[in-house]
């Protein structure tokens, strides 16, 4: 086989700490570098190396997965959960050896999450001896014994690099790994699981999580949730930031104030680390949309559907998988072995074929379970639906209602929450928030991909009263150029009168220089026929929002997709102040929020 000189054979190597795209347990995965030439014999040598290392390290047998795709292959195998750093080194050595290379033949990236394995600098016999020594150092037999004891008793166990927790929420106990208790000293009878829901999807995750958490609180439970906006307990934010991965899930499940949990689970966390929850009562997949193509070997909608449906592995044996019946990818890929509930914009008697279902019929939201229909109320009167115009939120409402029912929330409670949730901007910050500033309407939303922006602009179209449309537009840097053009096409279809091109700064630049994405979007919008004078570039989201407000005149509608949390808080504070002070178009803006 041929190798490009000095080419690094893999671009990512990582630990998988829970059930994932490849198998149901922990392990390691790597992504071969784009353009790396390899053949079936190379992959067979890699497999053989994994088998050899497992035998030497006395690891149990498990899955060994090769997932070939358009730009290379994902190579993954199961390994003991307490030896995953060594598992990642085993994976790297196995590939180097299969290619006839050593790590010293390729550049070293000491800043990577998992630096190049020192063991691959030597011959295979030397590498295997070093792996054996390192594995003995990393192994934590006391931790493994406690986790095995917990699982034998049906007690949840959540371990990370620093701590082990047994039980969940109010019943949980957490110990540092350096001071683990003896098995007989653990108060096993006091430790229990709490009701859990796992929520994923391309759009609508956070709204569904917040609505479901509100229903659990109304049911009398102390609900905690993790999300892209932070960690929340009983509706109050206790930590800001993106907590839609395993760290957020574990933190909520360890919090002693919590007796029910809703865990937002994003694509990145699923692919990088896998799942945390193992016995959830319900898992929701809101939808599948074209987003994040090219990362971790994900290139098609079918691939994205497979990633999202990993959340089914978090379910208890009798748990409910809640899927969007209007999404053809979810219908096509729905796992036959799971108990499934379906939600839809339009309720059809045959939708669930006897399974739990929720959807709209004659303007009413209907929930079906065990042969009985429940009327949850007039959809147009539910604030989240914006008079029925926000169709994507109607889908979120139906999915959350079905999930709440599966968690034991009474239908009357579900209906009562639907009748009020969203009436205040504080209910769902950053998602379809609305202000009326004199004769100017303002919408603020996350809308981070073409499908999300299309849904937001559809709502805006229903609210326009003949005035001009102003729009902020930006995108995270780690997308394909085709994604930027797709976003620009959605914006152009709405025929905006002015578009402010902005960065999604901070971590969202993701390797691109500031202003790069704005220029790509600007060029695409120019090609669509929008005049250059109507495409100002203002890279700071908060400043771009201020410029839009200064531009507005009576009758205009401003659509502000603001993504950075700190910037969004700043813009929301400004809009709240303007509304409270009776600001009108043409008046000066305050110097600060």
XYZ file of C-alpha atoms in Angstrom:
593
model
C 0.000 0.000 0.000
C 1.092 3.594 -0.481
C 1.297 6.297 2.123
C 1.767 10.015 1.539
C 5.165 10.913 2.959
C 5.060 12.116 6.559
C 1.257 11.888 6.629
C -0.276 11.381 10.058
C -2.371 8.203 9.684
C -5.190 9.391 11.926
C -6.732 12.777 12.636
C -8.549 11.968 15.863
C -8.108 9.397 18.622
C -10.464 9.303 21.565
C -11.911 7.393 24.479
C -15.534 6.234 24.320
C -16.792 6.268 27.901
C -20.301 4.938 27.258
C -22.587 3.367 24.663
C -21.854 4.889 21.277
C -22.312 4.613 17.511
C -20.184 1.470 17.320
C -21.138 -0.676 20.335
C -22.958 -0.612 23.679
C -20.011 -0.271 26.038
C -16.815 1.694 26.588
C -13.813 1.580 24.292
C -11.607 3.593 21.946
C -12.018 4.957 18.428
C -9.889 6.758 15.893
C -10.533 8.403 12.542
C -8.060 7.721 9.746
C -6.733 10.790 7.987
C -8.533 11.898 4.807
C -6.684 10.654 1.769
C -4.866 7.872 3.628
C -4.592 4.872 1.318
C -5.360 1.534 2.949
C -6.795 -1.777 1.819
C -8.564 -4.798 3.261
C -5.272 -6.405 4.282
C -4.322 -3.310 6.281
C -7.645 -3.345 8.122
C -7.276 -7.073 8.814
C -3.810 -6.455 10.284
C -5.314 -3.710 12.479
C -7.982 -6.156 13.705
C -5.377 -8.805 14.385
C -3.317 -6.305 16.366
C -6.329 -5.471 18.543
C -6.914 -9.177 19.234
C -3.226 -9.631 20.067
C -3.160 -6.670 22.457
C -6.363 -7.778 24.179
C -4.939 -11.206 24.838
C -1.679 -9.780 26.168
C -3.509 -7.310 28.452
C -6.011 -9.941 29.604
C -8.923 -7.831 28.409
C -12.265 -9.497 27.671
C -13.428 -10.053 24.132
C -15.725 -7.422 22.627
C -16.721 -5.659 19.459
C -14.091 -4.644 16.914
C -15.583 -2.249 14.358
C -14.381 -0.919 11.032
C -16.701 1.725 9.636
C -15.535 2.790 6.184
C -16.880 6.061 4.780
C -16.268 8.642 2.092
C -13.052 10.072 3.543
C -11.528 7.104 5.363
C -12.530 4.822 8.174
C -13.494 4.850 11.846
C -11.674 2.117 13.775
C -13.153 1.259 17.172
C -13.080 -1.531 19.728
C -14.497 -2.249 23.169
C -12.177 -2.045 26.169
C -12.400 -1.978 29.976
C -13.849 1.346 31.150
C -10.991 1.869 33.633
C -8.250 1.531 30.981
C -9.435 3.764 28.169
C -6.312 5.929 27.871
C -4.321 2.776 27.228
C -7.066 1.561 24.899
C -6.577 4.696 22.797
C -2.827 3.987 22.672
C -3.511 0.373 21.711
C -5.686 1.614 18.862
C -3.000 3.971 17.615
C -0.254 1.364 17.869
C -2.440 -1.169 16.065
C -2.899 1.201 13.119
C 0.762 2.251 12.943
C 1.835 -1.369 13.025
C -0.729 -2.375 10.389
C 0.668 0.348 8.131
C 4.274 -0.640 8.778
C 4.945 2.736 10.424
C 6.071 4.050 13.768
C 4.923 7.267 15.414
C 8.376 8.753 14.896
C 7.697 8.599 11.133
C 4.951 11.247 11.525
C 4.612 14.692 13.129
C 3.915 14.828 16.857
C 1.079 17.006 18.205
C 1.712 17.426 21.915
C -1.272 19.792 22.204
C -3.769 17.115 21.142
C -6.202 15.737 23.700
C -4.402 12.418 23.414
C -0.780 13.029 22.260
C 0.935 10.535 19.977
C 1.659 7.277 21.802
C 5.215 6.926 22.977
C 4.826 3.155 22.643
C 4.589 3.459 18.862
C 8.114 4.864 18.679
C 9.568 1.388 19.189
C 9.203 -2.014 17.514
C 6.067 -4.082 18.024
C 7.504 -6.278 20.794
C 8.734 -3.241 22.676
C 5.428 -1.441 22.146
C 3.428 -4.363 23.496
C 5.665 -4.600 26.587
C 5.161 -0.895 27.248
C 1.402 -1.177 26.735
C 1.308 -4.026 29.227
C 3.159 -1.964 31.827
C 1.028 1.131 31.253
C -2.214 -0.869 31.400
C -1.256 -2.275 34.784
C -0.654 1.285 36.009
C -3.973 2.632 34.730
C -6.156 -0.287 35.863
C -8.410 0.455 38.831
C -9.605 -2.910 40.181
C -11.343 -1.355 43.198
C -13.340 0.948 40.899
C -14.258 -1.928 38.598
C -15.368 -4.055 41.558
C -17.621 -1.278 42.863
C -19.207 -0.706 39.457
C -19.797 -4.451 39.035
C -21.369 -4.593 42.499
C -23.604 -1.632 41.684
C -24.827 -3.153 38.433
C -25.541 -6.464 40.157
C -27.786 -4.558 42.564
C -29.460 -2.399 39.908
C -27.792 0.771 41.247
C -26.579 3.347 38.695
C -22.828 3.972 38.656
C -21.193 6.964 36.958
C -17.395 7.207 36.854
C -15.041 9.751 35.318
C -11.351 10.578 35.693
C -11.828 11.979 39.183
C -14.809 10.420 40.929
C -17.337 7.613 41.164
C -20.969 8.241 41.998
C -23.426 5.524 42.974
C -27.153 6.178 42.840
C -28.510 9.356 41.305
C -29.804 12.754 42.357
C -31.002 13.026 45.919
C -29.978 9.432 46.689
C -26.511 9.608 45.126
C -23.149 9.363 46.872
C -19.884 10.455 45.237
C -16.326 9.460 46.167
C -12.963 10.600 44.772
C -11.216 7.751 42.960
C -8.379 8.091 45.448
C -10.695 7.300 48.391
C -13.129 4.659 47.180
C -15.103 2.786 49.848
C -15.089 -0.958 50.397
C -18.058 -2.694 48.799
C -19.519 -3.591 52.210
C -19.294 0.049 53.369
C -21.551 1.379 50.612
C -25.137 2.135 51.802
C -26.626 0.196 48.895
C -30.242 0.271 50.092
C -30.195 4.081 50.108
C -28.996 4.413 46.499
C -31.454 4.487 43.602
C -31.965 5.644 40.035
C -34.083 8.714 39.320
C -36.502 9.206 36.396
C -34.466 10.275 33.365
C -35.107 11.498 29.832
C -32.468 11.840 27.120
C -33.159 14.314 24.288
C -31.327 14.733 20.996
C -31.991 15.916 17.436
C -30.688 18.427 14.918
C -33.091 21.185 16.017
C -35.431 21.727 18.950
C -33.432 19.862 21.597
C -33.180 22.679 24.118
C -36.818 23.757 23.795
C -37.957 20.151 24.253
C -35.680 19.745 27.280
C -36.942 22.932 28.937
C -40.583 22.137 28.294
C -40.215 18.595 29.606
C -38.392 19.840 32.706
C -41.203 22.347 33.334
C -43.731 19.514 33.147
C -41.743 17.463 35.655
C -41.576 20.450 38.019
C -45.314 20.963 37.690
C -45.683 17.275 38.562
C -43.969 18.006 41.871
C -40.449 16.802 41.104
C -37.192 18.702 41.550
C -36.036 18.545 37.940
C -32.507 19.197 36.777
C -31.448 19.458 33.187
C -28.289 19.818 31.146
C -28.296 21.732 27.868
C -26.296 23.811 25.408
C -27.081 26.815 27.621
C -25.915 25.372 30.921
C -27.003 23.359 33.947
C -30.377 24.117 35.536
C -31.991 22.985 38.775
C -35.687 23.750 39.300
C -35.556 26.231 36.436
C -32.582 28.202 37.775
C -29.259 28.234 35.936
C -26.474 27.029 38.202
C -23.720 26.858 35.538
C -23.496 28.655 32.192
C -21.957 27.134 29.082
C -22.470 24.201 26.771
C -23.253 21.185 28.955
C -24.918 19.022 26.301
C -22.266 16.290 26.646
C -21.319 13.673 29.240
C -19.951 16.175 31.786
C -23.299 17.942 31.952
C -25.236 14.694 32.241
C -23.053 13.358 35.059
C -23.177 16.670 36.920
C -26.976 16.720 36.925
C -27.224 13.057 37.904
C -24.888 13.662 40.863
C -26.696 16.737 42.185
C -28.405 15.974 45.536
C -31.144 18.557 44.821
C -32.438 16.578 41.841
C -35.039 13.816 41.765
C -35.689 13.824 37.991
C -33.320 14.623 35.132
C -33.610 15.719 31.500
C -30.346 15.374 29.595
C -29.758 17.195 26.323
C -27.407 15.046 24.291
C -25.724 16.642 21.297
C -24.155 14.966 18.284
C -20.637 15.949 19.324
C -20.885 14.322 22.736
C -22.392 11.160 21.273
C -19.520 10.795 18.802
C -16.676 11.945 21.060
C -17.569 10.102 24.264
C -20.900 8.274 24.042
C -23.791 8.139 26.482
C -23.941 8.512 30.255
C -27.487 7.348 31.092
C -28.117 3.599 30.996
C -31.682 3.156 32.221
C -33.655 6.180 31.014
C -37.429 5.990 31.007
C -37.650 7.888 27.719
C -35.371 9.080 24.917
C -36.491 11.676 22.352
C -35.141 12.338 18.849
C -36.682 15.571 17.584
C -35.535 15.395 13.939
C -32.595 14.850 11.597
C -31.175 17.657 9.437
C -28.098 18.235 7.308
C -25.510 19.617 9.728
C -21.924 18.877 10.770
C -21.184 16.836 7.661
C -17.568 15.732 7.418
C -16.824 15.276 11.138
C -16.052 11.807 12.538
C -16.900 10.211 9.191
C -20.477 11.518 9.145
C -21.329 12.460 5.560
C -25.034 11.765 4.939
C -28.441 12.142 6.544
C -28.485 8.376 7.075
C -25.279 8.727 9.088
C -26.750 11.543 11.181
C -29.886 9.495 11.850
C -27.727 6.607 13.062
C -25.841 8.950 15.422
C -29.029 10.474 16.849
C -30.590 7.057 17.385
C -27.681 6.052 19.622
C -29.821 7.536 22.438
C -31.991 4.411 22.195
C -29.108 2.628 23.933
C -29.696 4.767 27.017
C -33.147 3.279 27.594
C -34.228 0.833 30.243
C -35.575 -2.421 28.830
C -39.144 -1.097 28.954
C -38.251 2.539 28.162
C -39.939 4.504 25.376
C -38.130 5.852 22.304
C -40.017 8.963 21.118
C -39.536 9.739 17.420
C -40.766 12.315 14.930
C -43.141 10.569 12.505
C -42.758 13.480 10.051
C -39.029 12.812 9.647
C -38.435 10.192 6.918
C -34.929 9.427 8.215
C -36.247 8.522 11.663
C -39.078 6.461 10.215
C -36.625 4.575 7.988
C -34.045 3.953 10.727
C -36.318 3.376 13.739
C -34.942 0.350 15.629
C -37.398 -2.540 15.484
C -36.334 -3.917 18.857
C -37.395 -0.801 20.805
C -40.744 0.308 22.159
C -41.515 3.446 20.128
C -43.891 6.371 20.494
C -44.518 8.682 17.547
C -45.278 12.401 17.408
C -46.381 14.391 14.392
C -47.803 17.722 13.327
C -50.923 15.890 12.182
C -52.361 13.157 14.369
C -53.417 10.104 12.377
C -55.265 7.179 13.906
C -52.838 4.746 12.317
C -49.722 6.789 13.169
C -48.659 4.618 16.053
C -50.564 1.439 15.157
C -51.495 1.129 18.804
C -48.235 2.634 20.087
C -48.183 5.840 22.150
C -48.636 8.856 19.860
C -49.173 12.609 19.953
C -50.132 15.094 17.251
C -52.541 17.785 16.161
C -56.089 17.107 14.939
C -58.602 19.843 14.143
C -56.371 22.335 15.954
C -56.244 20.300 19.173
C -53.226 18.435 20.509
C -54.170 14.777 20.954
C -52.205 12.282 23.027
C -52.934 8.583 22.552
C -51.962 5.885 25.024
C -53.320 2.423 25.847
C -56.271 2.846 23.514
C -57.374 6.172 25.056
C -57.166 9.661 23.537
C -56.447 12.717 25.683
C -57.114 16.275 24.480
C -54.241 18.500 25.633
C -55.732 21.752 24.359
C -55.946 24.240 21.506
C -52.515 24.398 19.873
C -52.934 27.989 18.686
C -53.479 29.072 22.306
C -50.194 27.498 23.429
C -47.643 30.340 23.637
C -44.809 28.288 22.175
C -46.784 27.824 18.954
C -47.026 31.619 18.319
C -50.665 31.285 17.348
C -49.925 28.099 15.424
C -47.292 29.763 13.184
C -44.254 28.085 14.783
C -44.734 24.631 13.311
C -41.385 23.383 14.535
C -42.413 24.282 18.085
C -45.672 22.378 17.640
C -43.503 19.345 16.922
C -41.431 20.072 20.051
C -44.644 20.390 22.071
C -45.913 17.023 20.842
C -42.609 15.262 21.499
C -42.247 16.727 25.003
C -45.860 15.818 25.845
C -45.341 12.209 24.822
C -42.104 12.057 26.836
C -43.758 13.586 29.916
C -46.569 11.054 29.709
C -43.980 8.249 29.587
C -42.427 9.711 32.770
C -45.772 9.529 34.561
C -46.792 13.194 34.390
C -50.594 13.518 34.486
C -52.228 14.671 31.256
C -53.967 17.540 33.062
C -50.546 18.744 34.253
C -49.118 18.463 30.751
C -52.017 20.508 29.358
C -51.656 23.176 32.050
C -47.942 23.650 31.305
C -48.589 23.850 27.552
C -51.157 26.575 28.157
C -48.598 28.859 29.842
C -45.040 27.855 28.863
C -43.520 30.390 26.513
C -45.760 33.281 27.542
C -42.699 34.807 29.226
C -39.378 35.220 27.413
C -37.753 33.811 30.539
C -39.347 30.402 29.908
C -37.237 29.582 26.869
C -34.278 31.984 26.627
C -32.603 32.192 23.249
C -35.358 30.244 21.515
C -38.071 32.159 19.677
C -38.065 35.041 22.133
C -40.225 37.968 21.030
C -40.319 41.674 21.844
C -42.629 44.435 20.624
C -40.772 47.756 20.722
C -43.312 50.357 19.726
C -44.071 49.411 16.119
C -41.000 47.188 15.694
C -41.175 43.407 16.178
C -38.028 41.556 17.268
C -37.428 37.787 17.222
C -34.347 36.260 18.851
C -33.512 32.606 18.335
C -30.621 30.115 18.220
C -31.357 28.986 14.598
C -27.915 27.470 14.022
C -28.407 25.584 10.731
C -30.430 25.946 7.490
C -33.461 24.012 8.769
C -33.549 26.011 12.001
C -33.245 29.321 10.153
C -35.950 28.292 7.681
C -38.354 27.553 10.533
C -37.569 30.872 12.213
C -38.050 32.853 8.993
C -41.352 31.067 8.358
C -42.556 32.376 11.731
C -41.247 35.835 10.826
C -43.171 35.749 7.540
C -46.385 35.220 9.475
C -45.631 38.222 11.709
C -44.654 40.738 9.002
C -47.046 43.594 8.516
C -45.613 45.163 5.396
C -42.451 46.610 6.918
C -38.861 45.757 6.177
C -37.052 42.602 7.319
C -33.644 42.873 8.973
C -31.594 39.745 9.676
C -28.386 38.757 11.458
C -26.520 35.881 9.803
C -23.510 33.826 10.853
C -22.391 30.236 11.246
C -19.945 28.198 13.300
C -16.594 27.698 11.612
C -16.484 23.901 11.640
C -18.842 23.402 8.692
C -18.357 22.652 5.035
C -18.520 25.545 2.594
C -21.676 23.970 1.162
C -23.294 24.424 4.590
C -22.584 28.160 4.464
C -24.095 28.410 0.987
C -27.184 26.471 2.138
C -27.661 28.896 5.035
C -27.276 31.894 2.719
C -29.828 30.402 0.314
C -32.401 30.086 3.101
C -31.760 33.710 4.119
C -32.052 34.950 0.523
C -35.373 33.140 0.037
C -36.863 35.302 2.803
C -36.005 38.449 0.783
C -34.500 40.430 3.678
C -34.000 44.153 3.233
C -30.737 44.128 5.139
C -28.475 41.342 6.455
C -25.747 41.928 9.030
C -22.961 39.355 8.573
C -21.395 38.396 11.874
C -19.076 35.938 13.554
C -20.146 33.311 15.967
C -17.021 34.029 17.960
C -15.066 32.371 20.720
C -14.972 28.596 20.510
C -17.401 28.685 17.582
C -14.721 30.011 15.204
C -13.290 26.474 15.397
C -10.128 26.982 13.416
C -11.265 29.738 11.045
C -10.048 33.301 11.168
C -12.482 35.937 12.372
C -14.537 37.204 9.439
C -13.935 34.208 7.142
C -17.459 32.814 7.441
C -19.029 36.276 7.156
C -17.232 36.842 3.842
C -18.366 33.475 2.451
C -21.971 34.250 3.412
C -21.685 37.760 1.977
C -20.433 36.484 -1.369
C -23.269 33.959 -1.546
C -25.874 36.624 -0.754
C -24.365 38.988 -3.335
C -24.720 36.211 -5.907
C -28.380 35.841 -4.944
C -29.048 39.456 -5.908
C -28.897 41.289 -2.586
C -27.165 44.657 -2.955
C -23.732 45.115 -1.397
C -24.989 48.154 0.548
C -27.529 45.912 2.268
C -24.867 43.455 3.478
C -22.922 45.235 6.242
C -20.343 43.211 8.124
C -20.398 43.570 11.894
C -18.624 40.610 13.447
C -19.720 41.136 17.071
C -23.217 39.725 17.584
C -24.237 42.264 20.222
C -23.020 45.234 18.173
C -24.716 43.866 15.049
C -27.970 43.665 17.010
C -27.581 47.292 18.080
C -26.970 48.320 14.467
C -30.129 46.501 13.417
C -32.156 48.310 16.085
C -30.698 51.672 15.023
C -31.656 50.887 11.393
C -35.228 49.851 12.224
C -38.233 52.082 11.602
C -41.903 51.679 12.455
C -43.409 48.501 10.990
C -40.090 46.659 10.600
C -39.324 43.135 11.803
C -35.870 42.160 13.073
C -34.754 38.528 13.210
C -31.718 38.097 15.450
C -30.118 34.645 15.577
C -27.634 35.210 18.420
C -25.522 32.219 19.437
C -22.768 33.105 21.905
C -24.287 32.873 25.374
C -22.631 36.004 26.757
C -23.615 38.026 23.702
C -27.149 36.707 23.841
C -27.494 37.699 27.492
C -26.292 41.190 26.542
C -28.782 41.503 23.678
C -31.663 40.174 25.777
C -30.863 42.667 28.550
C -30.906 45.496 25.995
C -34.219 44.386 24.485
C -35.805 43.998 27.905
C -34.677 47.494 28.828
C -35.970 49.009 25.582
C -39.349 47.366 26.074
C -39.579 48.476 29.707
C -38.655 52.061 28.792
C -41.101 52.265 25.885
C -38.385 52.736 23.266
C -39.540 53.434 19.727
C -37.783 53.233 16.383
C -35.597 56.243 15.660
C -34.808 56.990 19.291
C -31.251 56.744 20.565
C -30.146 53.471 22.084
C -28.715 53.428 25.608
C -24.952 53.279 25.779
C -25.066 49.916 27.574
C -27.614 47.249 28.437
